[in-house]
PDB file of C-alpha atoms in Angstrom:
ATOM      1  CA  MET A 595      -0.082  -0.067  -0.229  1.00  0.00           C
ATOM      2  CA  LYS A 596       1.367   3.536  -0.642  1.00  0.00           C
ATOM      3  CA  VAL A 597      -0.508   6.927  -0.212  1.00  0.00           C
ATOM      4  CA  VAL A 598       0.821   9.173  -3.428  1.00  0.00           C
ATOM      5  CA  VAL A 599       0.226  12.935  -2.737  1.00  0.00           C
ATOM      6  CA  ASP A 600      -0.345  14.973  -5.587  1.00  0.00           C
ATOM      7  CA  LYS A 601       1.983  18.303  -4.955  1.00  0.00           C
ATOM      8  CA  ASP A 602       0.413  20.167  -7.678  1.00  0.00           C
ATOM      9  CA  LYS A 603      -3.262  19.734  -6.155  1.00  0.00           C
ATOM     10  CA  CYS A 604      -2.152  19.984  -2.464  1.00  0.00           C
ATOM     11  CA  THR A 605      -2.930  23.108  -0.972  1.00  0.00           C
ATOM     12  CA  GLY A 606      -1.254  22.034   2.394  1.00  0.00           C
ATOM     13  CA  CYS A 607      -4.846  22.476   4.519  1.00  0.00           C
ATOM     14  CA  GLY A 608      -3.635  19.788   6.592  1.00  0.00           C
ATOM     15  CA  LYS A 609      -7.679  18.047   6.718  1.00  0.00           C
ATOM     16  CA  CYS A 610      -5.582  14.684   6.073  1.00  0.00           C
ATOM     17  CA  ARG A 611      -4.414  14.652   9.128  1.00  0.00           C
ATOM     18  CA  GLU A 612      -6.943  16.360  11.169  1.00  0.00           C
ATOM     19  CA  MET A 613      -9.187  13.381  10.017  1.00  0.00           C
ATOM     20  CA  CYS A 614      -6.802  10.814   9.956  1.00  0.00           C
ATOM     21  CA  PRO A 615      -7.306   8.126  13.084  1.00  0.00           C
ATOM     22  CA  LYS A 616      -3.706   8.287  13.575  1.00  0.00           C
ATOM     23  CA  GLY A 617      -2.664  11.863  12.310  1.00  0.00           C
ATOM     24  CA  PHE A 618       0.212  13.190  13.631  1.00  0.00           C
ATOM     25  CA  LYS A 619       1.767   9.441  13.163  1.00  0.00           C
ATOM     26  CA  ILE A 620       1.507   9.531   9.863  1.00  0.00           C
ATOM     27  CA  TRP A 621       0.589  12.895   7.954  1.00  0.00           C
ATOM     28  CA  ASN A 622       3.217  15.560   7.944  1.00  0.00           C
ATOM     29  CA  ILE A 623       3.038  19.556   6.079  1.00  0.00           C
ATOM     30  CA  GLY A 624       6.705  19.428   4.743  1.00  0.00           C
ATOM     31  CA  PRO A 625       8.555  22.172   4.399  1.00  0.00           C
ATOM     32  CA  ASP A 626       6.867  23.159   1.001  1.00  0.00           C
ATOM     33  CA  LYS A 627       3.877  23.214   2.863  1.00  0.00           C
ATOM     34  CA  LYS A 628       2.500  20.402   1.164  1.00  0.00           C
ATOM     35  CA  ALA A 629       1.292  17.246   3.035  1.00  0.00           C
ATOM     36  CA  GLU A 630       3.567  14.133   3.448  1.00  0.00           C
ATOM     37  CA  ALA A 631       2.559  10.604   3.923  1.00  0.00           C
ATOM     38  CA  SER A 632       5.405   8.981   6.054  1.00  0.00           C
ATOM     39  CA  ASN A 633       5.675   6.500   8.863  1.00  0.00           C
ATOM     40  CA  LEU A 634       2.565   4.382   6.709  1.00  0.00           C
ATOM     41  CA  ARG A 635       2.977   1.430   9.106  1.00  0.00           C
ATOM     42  CA  PHE A 636       0.469   2.804  10.900  1.00  0.00           C
ATOM     43  CA  CYS A 637      -1.868   3.673   8.029  1.00  0.00           C
ATOM     44  CA  HIS A 638      -5.240   1.187   8.458  1.00  0.00           C
ATOM     45  CA  VAL A 639      -5.779   1.757   4.669  1.00  0.00           C
ATOM     46  CA  CYS A 640      -9.418   3.578   5.963  1.00  0.00           C
ATOM     47  CA  THR A 641      -9.086   6.107   3.061  1.00  0.00           C
ATOM     48  CA  ILE A 642     -10.369   9.109   5.080  1.00  0.00           C
ATOM     49  CA  CYS A 643      -7.179  10.889   4.328  1.00  0.00           C
ATOM     50  CA  ALA A 644      -8.379  10.690   0.440  1.00  0.00           C
ATOM     51  CA  GLY A 645     -12.174  11.355   1.047  1.00  0.00           C
ATOM     52  CA  VAL A 646     -11.677  14.517   3.208  1.00  0.00           C
ATOM     53  CA  CYS A 647      -8.874  15.867   0.911  1.00  0.00           C
ATOM     54  CA  PRO A 648     -10.918  19.203  -0.741  1.00  0.00           C
ATOM     55  CA  THR A 649      -8.394  19.248  -4.227  1.00  0.00           C
ATOM     56  CA  LYS A 650      -8.300  15.021  -4.187  1.00  0.00           C
ATOM     57  CA  ALA A 651      -4.702  15.315  -4.373  1.00  0.00           C
ATOM     58  CA  ILE A 652      -4.249  12.226  -2.564  1.00  0.00           C
ATOM     59  CA  GLN A 653      -4.251   8.481  -4.082  1.00  0.00           C
ATOM     60  CA  VAL A 654      -4.276   5.312  -1.550  1.00  0.00           C
ATOM     61  CA  ILE A 655      -3.058   2.871  -3.905  1.00  0.00           C
ATOM     62  CA  ARG A 656      -3.133  -1.170  -2.798  1.00  0.00           C
ATOM     63  CA  ASP A 657      -0.417  -3.398  -3.654  1.00  0.00           C
ATOM     64  CA  ARG A 658      -1.659  -7.266  -3.257  1.00  0.00           C
ATOM     65  CA  GLU A 659       1.576  -8.196  -3.443  1.00  0.00           C
ATOM     66  CA  GLU A 660       2.821  -5.778  -0.531  1.00  0.00           C
ATOM     67  CA  ASP A 661       0.212  -6.812   1.664  1.00  0.00           C
ATOM     68  CA  GLU A 662       0.411 -10.637   1.182  1.00  0.00           C
ATOM     69  CA  LYS A 663       3.974 -10.420   2.176  1.00  0.00           C
ATOM     70  CA  GLU A 664       2.711  -8.451   5.640  1.00  0.00           C
ATOM     71  CA  GLY A 665       0.085 -10.720   5.872  1.00  0.00           C
ATOM     72  CA  THR A 666      -2.724  -8.140   5.332  1.00  0.00           C
ATOM     73  CA  ASN A 667      -5.593  -9.305   2.782  1.00  0.00           C
ATOM     74  CA  GLU A 668      -9.461  -7.940   2.029  1.00  0.00           C
ATOM     75  CA  LYS A 669     -10.891 -10.323   4.891  1.00  0.00           C
ATOM     76  CA  ASN A 670      -9.319  -8.701   7.598  1.00  0.00           C
ATOM     77  CA  LEU A 671      -9.479  -4.982   6.605  1.00  0.00           C
TER      78      LEU A 671
END
């Protein structure tokens, strides 16, 4: 799984960090005043961040091969 932020669309509003259940553990506002996803090991793939982004700058992309390696599958999400 990876979280991709389109820096051209991101306004740095912080709604992703504010609404994410893990918030400050995952989301930072970088020096360029844009959202950055880090520490994704805390991410539960809830996709709230993508849903609340007013500019649709966030995409959550599931990587099935990576999920299987980590022991995660759609049944236990």
